[in-house]
Amino acid sequence: MRVNVQSFFSLTTFTAHFYTMKPFSLIFFLLFSSTLLSAQDLLTPAQFLGYPVGAKYTRHHRVVEYFKSVAQARPDIMKLEKYGETNEGRELLITIIASPENLKRIESIRRNNLDLAGVQKDKPTESISDAPAIVWLSYNVHGNETSSSEAAMLTLYTLVDPKNSQSKEWLKNLVVILDPCINPDGRDRYVNWFNSMVGMHANPEPLAREHVEPWPGGRSNHYNFDLNRDWAWQTQVESQQRLKKYNEWLPQVHVDYHEQGFDQPYYFAPAAEPYHELITPWQRDFQGLIGKSNASYFDKNGWLFFTKERFDLLYPSYGDTYPIYKGAIGMTFEQGGIRSGLAIINKNGDTLTLTDRVMHHYTTGISTIETSAKNQQRLVKEFKQFFSDSKAGKIGEYKTYVLTSKDENKLLAIKKVLDQNGIESGSISNKSFKGYNYFTGKEESFVDEGLQLAVSAYQSNAVLAKVLLEPKTKLTDSNTYDITAWALPYAYGIKAYAVKEKLEVNTEVKPASVITVQTASYGLLIPYTSLNAAKVLGHLLKSNVKVRYTTLPFTYNGKEYERGTLVVLKTSNASVNWNAIVNEACQKYHVQPVVVETGLMDKGADFGSTDIRVISAAPKVALISGEQSSSLGAGEIWQFFDQQMDYPVTLVNANDLGRFNLKNYQVLIVPDGNYKTLTDKATTDKLKDFVKSGGKLIAIESAADQLAGADWGIKLKEDKQEDKSEYAALKKFADQERTALTGSIPGAIYKVDLDNTHPLAFGYPDFYYTLKQDSNIYDFMKDGWNVGVLKKDAYVTGFSGIKVKSKLKDGTLFGVQQMGAGSVVYLADNLMFRQFWENGKLLFCNAVFLAGQ
């Protein structure tokens, strides 16, 4: 059969010179041919799809079907594994590609690789002296960065094509794992939208409808969560399933495929500074080898690229850094292409096509495989050394991290994320030691809060343990791509000590305490000391149980109970089986209820006192969403209610707020966003009427800032710093980026002084650690409650520009303002940032259920 060569060259937009380059010469022709037939039943992507890759977008199920068809055609060289499903039920899968000889012993290779890392529980069935290196390529973590899933099909065919002698040589030294789409829900959201917008011919004009993606866009998952920031925290179902599979393999090389703005050329390793101090010389050097290989192919084809800029290696929850902290060479590859559809005219006047984007990603993938195959022995050797050094305790100055708390659930929450990442933890018997106290910032003797959780630096995952737990991350360059502080003791609000001596840690798994069922005739008490108690509260309210809570401490049967303790009495609950419902909720969320037999307390208010408040009905909650709101900000809250609290919430488009009946709701949450609605007088009057009539408005981040800029009773603190020198306006052009850093705060931790006598701060000590990502802070409210404030010297860790540091003091971050019969809650910061800032979630629940009652 004949191929129209002219149309083929036009479609692929490659130079003739590129086709003379090995190992790509024959491959490219086969990949794009929809007429040539392959031997046996193996089809090229074009043959299977019915169109050349790059001619149109491929829906996820068709990508999956192609992978399945190849697995059926080449079972001798390829194994397909489904590792999970998305929130919307789409398949998540990987394909494992190896030489026929290695595929027969693939389980032994996997177990041997884990043994090299020291994390194989049982000895491998076969010791492999010349083990293949493992290369893992991950595609399409951001749904609207679509070209990489298309490239995955080309890469797959290249590796399994029986005529390809180069790939046969590579697979003698490698096992290659492909994850064709990390985020199928986001991908299909974008692809389905785009396919419904485009006509017979793509329109390359940047402002054409097909390039203007509507809210929320396809970048995020079902809950509008950015999966590329979730590798370490594993808060999303896609991440949890993928990382479980990833940690069953631990590849030596991992590439995470992305796209950036369509005006940008291609980015590949080596990465920009800052590098985390624990990144090894080999991990740096191999990035350089990959960069040189990629550059050689790009140069010969006249493709532009850049390296060593913008994308650093610090924040631990990316698809490049997380693998690095797990012993791999982790890399991000970024193709220009967001919003570009099938074709778009960039700022240089060139037309960038989907085919261009696909082939650039395909080329770096093949280049990475080729380079890894050449360096197989060194990759395996350095991988083993990485983990050997970790087990020998050579990582960092701190050799043990000890966390302590009165509340078991707080320790269980942090243990869960450690377990998910393979970080061993346990108990200690020696409690006579000194360490860096995270809460005081000083070297102090250990003070036991009652329960402990310890992590030793003498373990295979010591690098990741240090990265996640170290009190202060060392920065080699303050110009970073993401947050610069994330230490888990601050994020989880748990007292911790970083200890320079090696303490013996017993990693024997101990079961959590057993919650016993309580039978009460008068009532039950539920200590309010963690997020788990707030989940119990939500469960009781939606089950029509009337719940009381205490506003003052009290003593019953000789035991002291703090403010916020939940009280469920037979009184007012005769119509429901309140005792059984409380036990059900406490079992579900692991909180021990306590029987109370009388309303007469040893000390403090009796249960008939006005100091005991009652929540007579479950508040109906509405959340502003849609255009004007931040998709990520609204998505976090939606996912929190839906997946974590299991509490109903109504999502309302901001554009519909004017006609939405607020009288049916008690709580309205306005997440981060840029709201025209809040500048509309009719809408703001409606919101104020809602509050004055007894409603509660919760404004978060920029939404709170917008209220502060209007007539709502709170004001942004002015930045009074001004350089009044004669030459203040004179600045060097070359210094513009560095100059801007003085007013930058990409993500630093500050200590907030809390008024924990206010219901907004029930369940907390008199402080809270917040992640500041901007310089916004409010003047102290004269007619409201300044519940969370920054005083002098509130900075703890992370990069904060000198101008920002001088501003972030003597002001309010969290406040409550009474307005008529209702209240407004102002939250300047994101209390549940990326769902891993665990300690802020109780504060958020307090805002919903307790504040303003």
Coordinates of C-alpha atoms in Angstrom, one line a residue, residues 94-598:
I94 CA 0.6 1.3 34.0
T95 CA 2.3 -0.8 31.4
I96 CA 5.5 -2.6 32.2
I97 CA 7.8 -3.2 29.2
A98 CA 10.8 -5.4 29.3
S99 CA 12.8 -7.9 27.1
P100 CA 11.0 -11.3 26.9
E101 CA 13.7 -12.7 29.1
N102 CA 13.2 -10.1 31.8
L103 CA 9.4 -10.1 31.6
K104 CA 9.4 -13.7 32.5
R105 CA 11.2 -12.8 35.8
I106 CA 9.6 -9.4 36.2
E107 CA 8.5 -10.1 39.8
S108 CA 12.0 -11.1 40.8
I109 CA 13.4 -8.0 39.2
R110 CA 10.9 -5.8 41.1
R111 CA 11.6 -7.5 44.4
N112 CA 15.3 -7.4 43.8
N113 CA 15.1 -3.7 43.2
L114 CA 13.3 -3.1 46.5
D115 CA 16.0 -5.2 48.2
L116 CA 18.6 -2.8 46.8
A117 CA 16.7 -0.1 48.5
G118 CA 16.4 -2.0 51.7
V119 CA 12.6 -1.9 51.8
Q120 CA 11.8 -5.5 50.6
K121 CA 10.1 -7.2 53.5
D122 CA 11.0 -10.7 52.3
K123 CA 14.1 -11.7 50.6
P124 CA 13.8 -11.7 46.7
T125 CA 13.1 -15.1 45.2
E126 CA 16.2 -14.6 42.9
S127 CA 19.3 -12.5 43.4
I128 CA 20.0 -10.6 40.2
S129 CA 23.7 -9.5 39.8
D130 CA 23.2 -7.4 36.7
A131 CA 19.8 -5.9 37.4
P132 CA 18.1 -3.8 34.8
A133 CA 17.5 -0.1 35.7
I134 CA 13.9 0.9 35.9
V135 CA 12.6 4.0 34.0
W136 CA 9.2 5.3 34.8
L137 CA 7.5 7.9 32.5
S138 CA 4.4 9.7 33.9
Y139 CA 2.1 11.6 31.5
N140 CA -0.7 14.1 31.8
V141 CA -0.9 14.9 35.5
H142 CA -2.5 18.2 34.5
G143 CA -5.6 17.3 32.4
N144 CA -5.3 20.3 30.0
E145 CA -1.6 19.6 29.3
T146 CA -2.8 17.1 26.8
S147 CA 0.0 16.3 24.4
S148 CA 1.9 13.9 26.7
S149 CA -0.8 11.1 26.7
E150 CA -0.7 11.3 22.9
A151 CA 3.1 10.9 23.1
A152 CA 2.8 8.0 25.4
M153 CA 1.1 5.9 22.7
L154 CA 4.0 6.7 20.3
T155 CA 6.6 5.8 23.0
L156 CA 4.8 2.5 23.7
Y157 CA 4.8 1.5 20.1
T158 CA 8.5 2.3 19.7
L159 CA 9.4 0.1 22.6
V160 CA 7.3 -2.9 21.5
D161 CA 7.8 -2.7 17.7
P162 CA 9.5 -6.1 16.7
K163 CA 11.3 -4.4 13.9
N164 CA 13.0 -1.8 16.1
S165 CA 16.5 -3.1 16.8
Q166 CA 17.3 -0.1 19.0
S167 CA 14.5 -0.7 21.5
K168 CA 15.5 -4.3 21.8
E169 CA 19.0 -3.2 22.8
W170 CA 17.6 -0.7 25.3
L171 CA 15.4 -3.3 26.9
K172 CA 18.3 -5.6 27.6
N173 CA 19.3 -3.0 30.2
L174 CA 16.0 -1.5 31.2
V175 CA 12.5 -2.1 32.5
V176 CA 10.3 0.8 31.2
I177 CA 7.1 1.7 33.0
L178 CA 4.6 4.0 31.3
D179 CA 1.7 5.7 33.1
P180 CA -0.2 7.1 30.1
C181 CA -2.5 9.5 32.1
I182 CA -2.3 10.3 35.8
N183 CA -5.4 12.6 35.6
P184 CA -8.0 11.1 33.3
D185 CA -10.9 13.1 34.7
G186 CA -9.1 16.4 34.0
R187 CA -7.9 15.2 30.6
D188 CA -11.4 14.2 29.5
R189 CA -12.9 17.4 30.9
Y190 CA -10.6 19.4 28.6
V191 CA -10.7 17.1 25.6
N192 CA -14.5 16.8 25.6
W193 CA -14.8 20.5 25.9
F194 CA -12.3 21.2 23.1
N195 CA -13.7 18.7 20.7
S196 CA -17.1 20.4 21.2
M197 CA -15.6 23.8 20.4
V198 CA -13.4 23.2 17.4
G199 CA -14.7 23.2 13.8
M200 CA -13.5 21.3 10.8
H201 CA -10.3 23.2 10.8
A202 CA -8.4 24.4 13.8
N203 CA -8.3 28.1 14.3
P204 CA -4.8 29.2 15.4
E205 CA -5.9 32.7 16.6
P206 CA -5.1 32.9 20.4
L207 CA -8.4 34.5 21.3
A208 CA -10.5 32.1 19.2
R209 CA -13.2 30.4 21.4
E210 CA -11.4 27.0 21.3
H211 CA -8.4 28.5 23.1
V212 CA -10.4 30.1 26.0
E213 CA -11.1 27.3 28.4
P214 CA -14.0 27.9 30.8
W215 CA -13.9 27.5 34.6
P216 CA -12.6 25.3 36.2
G217 CA -10.4 24.1 33.3
G218 CA -9.1 20.6 32.8
R219 CA -5.9 21.1 34.9
S220 CA -7.2 19.6 38.1
N221 CA -8.9 16.4 39.1
H222 CA -12.6 15.9 39.8
Y223 CA -12.4 18.0 43.0
N224 CA -10.4 20.7 41.2
F225 CA -7.3 19.6 43.1
D226 CA -3.8 19.9 41.5
L227 CA -2.4 16.4 41.6
N228 CA 1.1 17.6 40.8
R229 CA 1.3 19.0 44.3
D230 CA 0.1 15.8 46.0
W231 CA 2.9 13.3 45.6
A232 CA 4.1 13.3 49.3
W233 CA 0.8 14.2 50.9
Q234 CA -1.4 11.8 49.0
T235 CA -4.7 13.4 49.9
Q236 CA -6.4 12.5 46.6
V237 CA -7.5 9.0 45.5
E238 CA -5.5 9.2 42.3
S239 CA -2.3 9.9 44.3
Q240 CA -3.0 7.3 46.9
Q241 CA -3.4 4.6 44.4
R242 CA -0.5 5.7 42.2
L243 CA 2.0 6.1 45.0
K244 CA 1.2 2.7 46.4
K245 CA 2.2 1.3 43.0
Y246 CA 5.2 3.6 42.6
N247 CA 6.6 2.5 45.9
E248 CA 6.2 -1.1 44.9
W249 CA 8.8 -0.4 42.2
L250 CA 11.0 2.6 43.1
P251 CA 12.5 3.3 39.7
Q252 CA 15.9 4.7 39.1
V253 CA 14.7 7.4 36.6
H254 CA 11.3 9.2 36.6
V255 CA 10.1 11.8 34.2
D256 CA 7.0 13.9 34.8
Y257 CA 5.5 15.4 31.6
H258 CA 3.9 18.8 31.6
E259 CA 3.0 21.8 29.4
Q260 CA 3.5 25.5 30.1
G261 CA 2.3 28.6 28.3
F262 CA 2.3 28.2 24.5
D263 CA 4.8 31.1 24.1
Q264 CA 7.4 29.1 26.0
P265 CA 9.9 26.8 24.3
Y266 CA 10.6 23.4 25.7
Y267 CA 12.1 22.9 29.1
F268 CA 14.1 19.9 30.3
A269 CA 16.7 19.1 32.9
P270 CA 19.0 20.1 34.4
A271 CA 16.8 22.0 36.8
A272 CA 17.1 25.4 38.3
E273 CA 18.4 26.3 41.8
P274 CA 17.5 25.8 44.6
Y275 CA 18.3 22.2 44.8
H276 CA 17.7 20.6 48.2
E277 CA 20.9 20.0 50.0
L278 CA 20.4 16.2 50.0
I279 CA 20.3 15.8 46.3
T280 CA 23.4 13.8 45.5
P281 CA 26.2 14.7 43.0
W282 CA 25.0 11.7 40.8
Q283 CA 21.5 12.9 40.7
R284 CA 22.8 16.3 39.5
D285 CA 25.2 14.8 37.0
F286 CA 22.6 12.5 35.4
Q287 CA 20.3 15.4 34.9
G288 CA 23.2 16.9 32.9
L289 CA 23.6 13.8 30.8
I290 CA 19.8 13.8 30.0
G291 CA 20.0 17.5 29.1
K292 CA 22.9 16.9 26.7
S293 CA 21.1 14.0 25.0
N294 CA 17.8 16.0 24.7
A295 CA 19.7 19.0 23.4
S296 CA 21.5 17.1 20.7
Y297 CA 18.1 16.0 19.2
F298 CA 16.5 19.4 19.6
D299 CA 19.5 21.2 18.1
K300 CA 19.5 19.0 15.0
N301 CA 15.8 19.8 14.4
G302 CA 16.0 23.5 15.2
W303 CA 13.7 23.2 18.2
L304 CA 14.2 25.8 20.9
F305 CA 14.5 24.8 24.6
F306 CA 15.8 26.1 27.9
T307 CA 17.4 24.5 31.0
K308 CA 18.4 25.5 34.5
E309 CA 15.6 28.1 34.8
R310 CA 12.3 28.4 36.7
F311 CA 11.7 24.8 37.8
D312 CA 13.8 24.0 40.9
L313 CA 14.1 20.9 43.0
L314 CA 13.0 21.8 46.5
Y315 CA 9.3 21.3 47.4
P316 CA 8.9 17.6 48.1
S317 CA 5.5 16.9 46.6
Y318 CA 6.2 17.2 42.8
G319 CA 6.7 14.5 40.3
D320 CA 10.4 15.3 40.0
T321 CA 11.4 16.0 43.7
Y322 CA 9.5 13.2 45.3
P323 CA 11.2 10.6 43.1
I324 CA 14.6 12.3 43.9
Y325 CA 14.0 11.9 47.6
K326 CA 13.2 8.3 46.9
G327 CA 16.5 7.6 45.3
A328 CA 15.7 8.3 41.6
I329 CA 16.7 10.9 39.1
G330 CA 13.5 12.8 39.0
M331 CA 12.9 15.3 36.2
T332 CA 10.1 17.6 34.8
F333 CA 9.8 18.1 31.1
E334 CA 7.7 21.1 30.0
Q335 CA 6.4 21.6 26.5
G336 CA 4.9 25.0 25.6
G337 CA 1.2 24.4 24.8
I338 CA -1.4 25.2 27.4
R339 CA -4.5 26.7 25.6
S340 CA -3.1 25.8 22.2
G341 CA -5.6 23.2 21.1
L342 CA -4.6 21.7 17.8
A343 CA -2.8 24.8 16.6
I344 CA -2.0 28.3 17.9
I345 CA 0.1 31.3 16.8
N346 CA 2.7 32.1 19.4
K347 CA 4.3 35.5 20.2
N348 CA 7.0 34.8 17.5
G349 CA 4.4 34.5 14.8
D350 CA 5.0 30.7 14.5
T351 CA 2.2 28.2 14.5
L352 CA 2.6 25.6 17.2
T353 CA 0.6 22.4 16.5
L354 CA -0.4 19.5 18.6
T355 CA 1.8 17.3 16.4
D356 CA 4.8 19.5 17.3
R357 CA 4.1 19.2 21.0
V358 CA 3.6 15.5 20.8
M359 CA 6.8 14.9 19.0
H360 CA 8.8 17.1 21.4
H361 CA 7.6 15.0 24.3
Y362 CA 8.1 11.8 22.4
T363 CA 11.6 12.7 21.6
T364 CA 12.7 13.5 25.2
G365 CA 11.1 10.3 26.3
I366 CA 13.0 8.2 23.8
S367 CA 16.2 10.2 24.6
T368 CA 15.8 9.5 28.3
I369 CA 15.3 5.8 27.7
E370 CA 18.3 5.7 25.4
T371 CA 20.5 7.6 27.9
S372 CA 19.3 5.4 30.8
A373 CA 20.1 2.2 28.9
K374 CA 23.7 3.4 28.3
N375 CA 24.1 4.2 32.0
Q376 CA 22.2 1.2 33.5
Q377 CA 25.0 -0.1 35.7
R378 CA 25.8 3.3 37.2
L379 CA 22.1 4.0 37.8
V380 CA 21.7 0.8 39.8
K381 CA 24.9 1.3 41.7
E382 CA 24.1 4.8 42.7
F383 CA 20.6 3.9 43.6
K384 CA 21.8 1.2 46.0
Q385 CA 24.4 3.6 47.5
F386 CA 21.7 6.2 48.1
F387 CA 19.7 3.8 50.3
S388 CA 22.8 2.4 51.9
D389 CA 23.9 5.8 53.1
S390 CA 20.4 6.4 54.4
K391 CA 20.4 3.2 56.4
A392 CA 23.8 4.0 57.8
G393 CA 22.5 7.2 59.3
K394 CA 24.5 9.5 57.0
I395 CA 21.6 11.8 56.3
G396 CA 21.5 15.2 58.1
E397 CA 22.5 16.4 61.5
Y398 CA 19.3 15.1 63.2
K399 CA 19.2 11.4 63.9
T400 CA 15.8 11.0 65.5
Y401 CA 12.6 13.0 65.3
V402 CA 10.2 12.6 68.3
L403 CA 6.6 13.9 68.2
T404 CA 4.5 14.0 71.3
S405 CA 0.8 14.8 72.0
K406 CA -2.0 14.1 74.4
D407 CA -4.3 13.3 71.5
E408 CA -3.8 9.9 69.8
N409 CA -5.7 10.9 66.7
K410 CA -3.2 13.7 65.9
L411 CA -0.3 11.2 66.0
L412 CA -2.3 8.7 64.0
A413 CA -2.9 11.3 61.3
I414 CA 0.8 12.1 60.9
K415 CA 1.7 8.4 61.1
K416 CA -0.7 7.7 58.2
V417 CA 1.2 10.0 55.9
L418 CA 4.5 8.6 57.1
D419 CA 3.2 5.1 56.4
Q420 CA 2.0 6.0 52.9
N421 CA 5.5 7.2 52.1
G422 CA 7.2 4.1 53.5
I423 CA 8.8 6.0 56.4
E424 CA 9.2 3.8 59.4
S425 CA 8.0 5.2 62.8
G426 CA 7.5 3.8 66.2
S427 CA 7.9 4.3 70.0
I428 CA 10.8 5.1 72.2
S429 CA 11.7 4.0 75.8
N430 CA 14.4 6.5 76.4
K431 CA 12.8 9.9 77.2
S432 CA 15.8 11.6 78.8
F433 CA 17.3 13.5 75.9
K434 CA 17.5 17.0 74.5
G435 CA 16.4 18.2 71.1
Y436 CA 15.4 21.2 69.0
N437 CA 11.9 22.0 70.2
Y438 CA 9.9 23.1 67.1
F439 CA 7.5 25.2 69.2
T440 CA 10.1 27.2 71.1
G441 CA 12.9 27.2 68.5
K442 CA 15.4 26.2 71.2
E443 CA 17.4 23.2 72.3
E444 CA 15.5 21.8 75.3
S445 CA 15.0 18.7 77.3
F446 CA 12.2 16.5 76.1
V447 CA 8.8 17.0 77.8
D448 CA 6.4 14.1 77.3
E449 CA 2.8 15.1 76.4
G450 CA 1.6 11.6 77.1
L451 CA 2.0 9.8 73.7
Q452 CA 4.9 9.7 71.3
L453 CA 5.8 8.9 67.8
A454 CA 9.5 8.7 66.8
V455 CA 11.2 8.5 63.4
S456 CA 14.8 7.3 63.1
A457 CA 17.2 8.7 60.5
Y458 CA 18.8 5.2 60.3
Q459 CA 16.4 3.8 57.7
S460 CA 16.0 3.4 54.0
N461 CA 13.7 6.4 53.6
A462 CA 15.8 8.7 55.8
V463 CA 16.1 11.3 53.0
L464 CA 12.4 11.8 52.6
A465 CA 11.9 11.6 56.4
K466 CA 14.4 14.5 56.8
V467 CA 12.8 16.5 54.0
L468 CA 9.3 16.2 55.5
L469 CA 10.3 16.6 59.1
E470 CA 13.3 18.9 59.3
P471 CA 12.4 22.1 61.2
K472 CA 14.1 24.5 58.7
T473 CA 14.8 23.8 55.0
K474 CA 18.1 25.1 53.8
L475 CA 17.7 27.4 50.8
T476 CA 20.6 27.8 48.3
D477 CA 18.5 30.3 46.3
S478 CA 15.4 32.3 47.5
N479 CA 13.9 32.5 44.0
T480 CA 11.8 29.4 44.3
Y481 CA 8.9 28.0 42.3
D482 CA 6.8 26.9 45.3
I483 CA 6.5 27.1 49.1
T484 CA 9.7 26.9 51.1
A485 CA 8.4 25.5 54.4
W486 CA 6.2 22.5 55.1
A487 CA 7.6 20.7 58.2
L488 CA 4.9 18.2 59.3
P489 CA 5.0 19.0 63.0
Y490 CA 3.9 22.6 62.1
A491 CA 1.4 21.4 59.5
Y492 CA -0.1 18.9 61.9
G493 CA 0.2 21.1 65.1
I494 CA 2.2 18.5 67.0
K495 CA 4.9 19.3 69.5
A496 CA 8.2 17.8 68.2
Y497 CA 11.9 17.5 68.9
A498 CA 14.7 17.1 66.3
V499 CA 17.4 15.1 68.1
K500 CA 21.0 14.9 67.2
E501 CA 21.6 11.6 68.9
K502 CA 20.4 8.2 67.7
L503 CA 17.5 6.9 69.9
E504 CA 16.4 3.4 69.6
V505 CA 13.0 3.3 67.9
N506 CA 10.7 0.3 68.2
T507 CA 8.9 0.1 64.9
E508 CA 6.7 -2.8 65.9
V509 CA 3.2 -1.8 64.8
K510 CA 0.9 -1.1 67.7
P511 CA -2.8 -1.0 67.2
A512 CA -4.7 2.1 67.9
S513 CA -6.6 2.2 71.2
V514 CA -10.0 0.6 71.2
I515 CA -13.1 2.8 71.4
T516 CA -15.5 1.3 73.8
V517 CA -19.3 1.6 73.4
Q518 CA -20.9 3.6 76.1
T519 CA -24.5 3.2 77.4
A520 CA -25.9 6.4 79.0
S521 CA -29.2 7.3 80.4
Y522 CA -28.5 11.0 81.0
G523 CA -25.8 12.1 78.5
L524 CA -22.4 11.7 76.9
L525 CA -19.3 13.9 76.7
I526 CA -17.1 14.1 73.7
P527 CA -13.6 15.7 74.2
Y528 CA -13.0 18.3 71.5
T529 CA -9.3 18.0 70.9
S530 CA -8.8 17.1 67.2
L531 CA -10.4 17.1 63.8
N532 CA -11.9 13.7 64.6
A533 CA -14.1 15.4 67.2
A534 CA -15.3 17.9 64.6
K535 CA -16.2 15.0 62.3
V536 CA -18.2 13.4 65.1
L537 CA -20.0 16.8 65.5
G538 CA -20.8 16.9 61.8
H539 CA -22.1 13.3 61.9
L540 CA -24.4 14.0 64.9
L541 CA -25.8 17.2 63.4
K542 CA -26.7 15.6 60.1
S543 CA -28.3 12.7 62.0
N544 CA -30.6 15.3 63.7
V545 CA -28.9 15.0 67.1
K546 CA -28.9 18.3 69.1
V547 CA -25.4 19.0 70.4
R548 CA -24.3 21.3 73.1
Y549 CA -20.8 22.6 73.7
T550 CA -19.1 24.2 76.6
T551 CA -17.7 27.7 76.4
L552 CA -15.7 27.4 79.7
P553 CA -13.6 24.6 81.2
F554 CA -15.3 22.3 83.7
T555 CA -14.5 19.4 85.9
Y556 CA -16.6 16.2 86.1
N557 CA -15.8 13.2 88.2
G558 CA -12.4 14.7 89.0
K559 CA -11.4 15.1 85.3
E560 CA -10.9 18.4 83.6
Y561 CA -12.6 19.1 80.2
E562 CA -11.6 22.0 78.0
R563 CA -13.7 24.6 76.2
G564 CA -15.5 23.1 73.2
T565 CA -16.3 19.8 74.8
L566 CA -19.4 18.4 73.1
V567 CA -22.3 17.4 75.3
V568 CA -25.1 15.2 74.0
L569 CA -28.0 14.9 76.4
K570 CA -31.2 12.9 76.5
T571 CA -32.8 16.3 76.9
S572 CA -33.9 17.6 73.5
N573 CA -33.0 14.3 71.8
A574 CA -36.0 12.1 72.7
S575 CA -37.0 11.8 69.1
V576 CA -33.8 10.1 68.0
N577 CA -31.7 7.2 69.2
W578 CA -29.0 9.6 70.4
N579 CA -27.0 7.1 72.4
A580 CA -26.6 4.7 69.4
I581 CA -25.8 7.6 67.0
V582 CA -23.1 9.0 69.3
N583 CA -21.5 5.5 69.6
E584 CA -21.7 5.0 65.8
A585 CA -20.0 8.4 65.2
C586 CA -17.3 7.9 67.8
Q587 CA -16.5 4.4 66.5
K588 CA -16.3 5.7 63.0
Y589 CA -13.9 8.6 63.9
H590 CA -12.1 7.0 66.8
V591 CA -13.1 9.3 69.6
Q592 CA -13.9 7.9 73.1
P593 CA -17.2 9.2 74.5
V594 CA -17.6 9.5 78.3
V595 CA -20.7 8.9 80.2
V596 CA -22.1 11.8 82.2
E597 CA -24.8 11.0 84.8
T598 CA -25.8 14.4 86.0

